[in-house]
Coordinates of N, CA and C in Angstrom, one line a residue:
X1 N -84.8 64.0 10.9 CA -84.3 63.8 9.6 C -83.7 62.4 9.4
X2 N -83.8 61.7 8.3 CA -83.6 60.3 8.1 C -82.7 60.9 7.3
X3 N -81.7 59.5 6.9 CA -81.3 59.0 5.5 C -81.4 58.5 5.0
X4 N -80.9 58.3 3.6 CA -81.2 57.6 2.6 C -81.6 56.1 3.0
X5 N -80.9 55.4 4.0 CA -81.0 54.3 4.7 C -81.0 53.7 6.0
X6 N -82.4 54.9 6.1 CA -83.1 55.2 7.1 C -82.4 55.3 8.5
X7 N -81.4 55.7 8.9 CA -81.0 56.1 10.1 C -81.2 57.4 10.4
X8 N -81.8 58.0 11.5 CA -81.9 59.2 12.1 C -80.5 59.9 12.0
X9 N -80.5 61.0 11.4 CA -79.4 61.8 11.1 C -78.8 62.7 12.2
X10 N -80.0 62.8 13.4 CA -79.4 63.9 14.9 C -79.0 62.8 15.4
X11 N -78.6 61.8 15.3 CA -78.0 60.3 15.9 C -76.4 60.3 15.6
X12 N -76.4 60.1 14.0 CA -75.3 60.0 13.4 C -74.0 60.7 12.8
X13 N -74.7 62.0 12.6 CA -74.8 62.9 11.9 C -73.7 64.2 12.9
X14 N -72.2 64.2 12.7 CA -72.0 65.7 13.6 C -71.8 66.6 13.6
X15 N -72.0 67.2 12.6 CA -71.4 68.6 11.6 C -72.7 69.5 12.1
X16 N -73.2 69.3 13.4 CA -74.6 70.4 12.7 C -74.1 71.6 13.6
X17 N -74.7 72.6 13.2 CA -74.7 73.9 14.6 C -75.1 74.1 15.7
X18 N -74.8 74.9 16.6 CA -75.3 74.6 17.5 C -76.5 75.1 17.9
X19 N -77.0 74.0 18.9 CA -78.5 73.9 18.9 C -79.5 73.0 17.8
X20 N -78.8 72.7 17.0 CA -79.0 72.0 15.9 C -79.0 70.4 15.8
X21 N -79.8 69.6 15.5 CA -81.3 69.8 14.8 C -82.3 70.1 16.2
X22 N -83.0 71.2 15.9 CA -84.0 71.4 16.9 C -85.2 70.9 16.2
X23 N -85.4 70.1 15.3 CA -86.5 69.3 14.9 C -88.1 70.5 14.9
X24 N -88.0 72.0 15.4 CA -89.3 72.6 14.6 C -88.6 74.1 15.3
X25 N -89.7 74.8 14.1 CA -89.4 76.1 14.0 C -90.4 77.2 14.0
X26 N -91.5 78.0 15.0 CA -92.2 78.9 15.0 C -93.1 77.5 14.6
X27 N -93.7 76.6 15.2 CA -94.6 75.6 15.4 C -94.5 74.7 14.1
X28 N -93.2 74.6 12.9 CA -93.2 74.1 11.8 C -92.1 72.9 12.5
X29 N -92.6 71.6 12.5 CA -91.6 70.7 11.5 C -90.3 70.7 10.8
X30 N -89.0 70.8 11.2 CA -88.1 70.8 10.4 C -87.5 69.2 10.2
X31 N -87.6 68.7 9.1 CA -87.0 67.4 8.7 C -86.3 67.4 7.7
X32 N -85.7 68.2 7.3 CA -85.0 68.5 6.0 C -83.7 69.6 6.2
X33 N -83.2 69.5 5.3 CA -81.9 70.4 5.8 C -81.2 71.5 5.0
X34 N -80.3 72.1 5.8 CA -79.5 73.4 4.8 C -78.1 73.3 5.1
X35 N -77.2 73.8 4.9 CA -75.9 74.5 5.4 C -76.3 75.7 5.9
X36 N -75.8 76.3 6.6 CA -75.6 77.7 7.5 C -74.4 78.2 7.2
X37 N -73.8 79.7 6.4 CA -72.9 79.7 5.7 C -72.4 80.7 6.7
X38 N -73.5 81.7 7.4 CA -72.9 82.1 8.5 C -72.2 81.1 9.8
X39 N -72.2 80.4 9.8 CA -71.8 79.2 11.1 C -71.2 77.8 10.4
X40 N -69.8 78.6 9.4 CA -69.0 77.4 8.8 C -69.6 76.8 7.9
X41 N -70.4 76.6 7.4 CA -71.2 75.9 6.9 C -71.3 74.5 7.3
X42 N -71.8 74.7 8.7 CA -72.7 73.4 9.3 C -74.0 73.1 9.0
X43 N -74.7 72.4 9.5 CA -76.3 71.7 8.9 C -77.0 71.9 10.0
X44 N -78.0 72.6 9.4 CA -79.3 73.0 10.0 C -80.6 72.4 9.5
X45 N -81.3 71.8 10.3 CA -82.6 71.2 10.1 C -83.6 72.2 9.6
X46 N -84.6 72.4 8.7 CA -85.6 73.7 8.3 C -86.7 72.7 7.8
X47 N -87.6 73.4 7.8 CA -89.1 73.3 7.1 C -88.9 72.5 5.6
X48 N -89.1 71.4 5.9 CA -89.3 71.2 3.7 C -89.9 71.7 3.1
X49 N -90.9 72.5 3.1 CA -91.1 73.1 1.9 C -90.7 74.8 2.1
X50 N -89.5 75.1 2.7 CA -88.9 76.1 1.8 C -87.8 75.6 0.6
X51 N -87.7 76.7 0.0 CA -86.7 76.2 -1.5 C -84.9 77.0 -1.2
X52 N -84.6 75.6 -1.5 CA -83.0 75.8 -1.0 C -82.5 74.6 -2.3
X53 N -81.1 75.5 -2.7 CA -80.3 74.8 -3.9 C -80.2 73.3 -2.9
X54 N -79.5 72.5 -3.9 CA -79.8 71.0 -3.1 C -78.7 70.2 -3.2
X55 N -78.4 69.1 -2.7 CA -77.0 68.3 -2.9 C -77.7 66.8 -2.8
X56 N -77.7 66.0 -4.0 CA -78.5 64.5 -3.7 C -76.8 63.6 -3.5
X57 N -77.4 62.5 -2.6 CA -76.8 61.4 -2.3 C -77.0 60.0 -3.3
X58 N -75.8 59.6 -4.0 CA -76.4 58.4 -5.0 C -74.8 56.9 -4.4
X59 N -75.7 56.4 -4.1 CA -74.4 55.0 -3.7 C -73.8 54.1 -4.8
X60 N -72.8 54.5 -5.2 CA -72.4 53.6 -5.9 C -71.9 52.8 -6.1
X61 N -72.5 51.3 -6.8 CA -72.0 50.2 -7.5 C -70.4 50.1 -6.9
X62 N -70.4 48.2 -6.2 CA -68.8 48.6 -6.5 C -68.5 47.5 -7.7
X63 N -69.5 47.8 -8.8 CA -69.2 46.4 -10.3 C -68.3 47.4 -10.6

């Protein structure tokens, strides 16, 4: 999983669950992410194209 400016997120990133990011799932690709509401609500890597509500990142201006 990247960010917005492009850093690997299982690098930077500490909040995830455990075992977490395992980067694939039943032979899928996970690069994308969720909260786990059972496990605190940490970050779990999943499949992008399942559908999960969303939270966008916008940097803002310091004008």
């Amino acid at each position: 999983m990247i960010s917005p400016d492009m850093v690997p997120l299982g690098k930077t990133f500490s909040d995830w669950a455990p075992g977490e990011p395992s980067g694939e799932y039943n032979g899928d690709r996970e690069e994308c992410g969720s909260l786990k509401g059972h496990v605190d609500y940490q970050w779990n890597d999943v499949y992008c194209l399942r559908n999960f509500p969303f939270i966008c990142e916008q940097i803002l201006s310091s004008n």
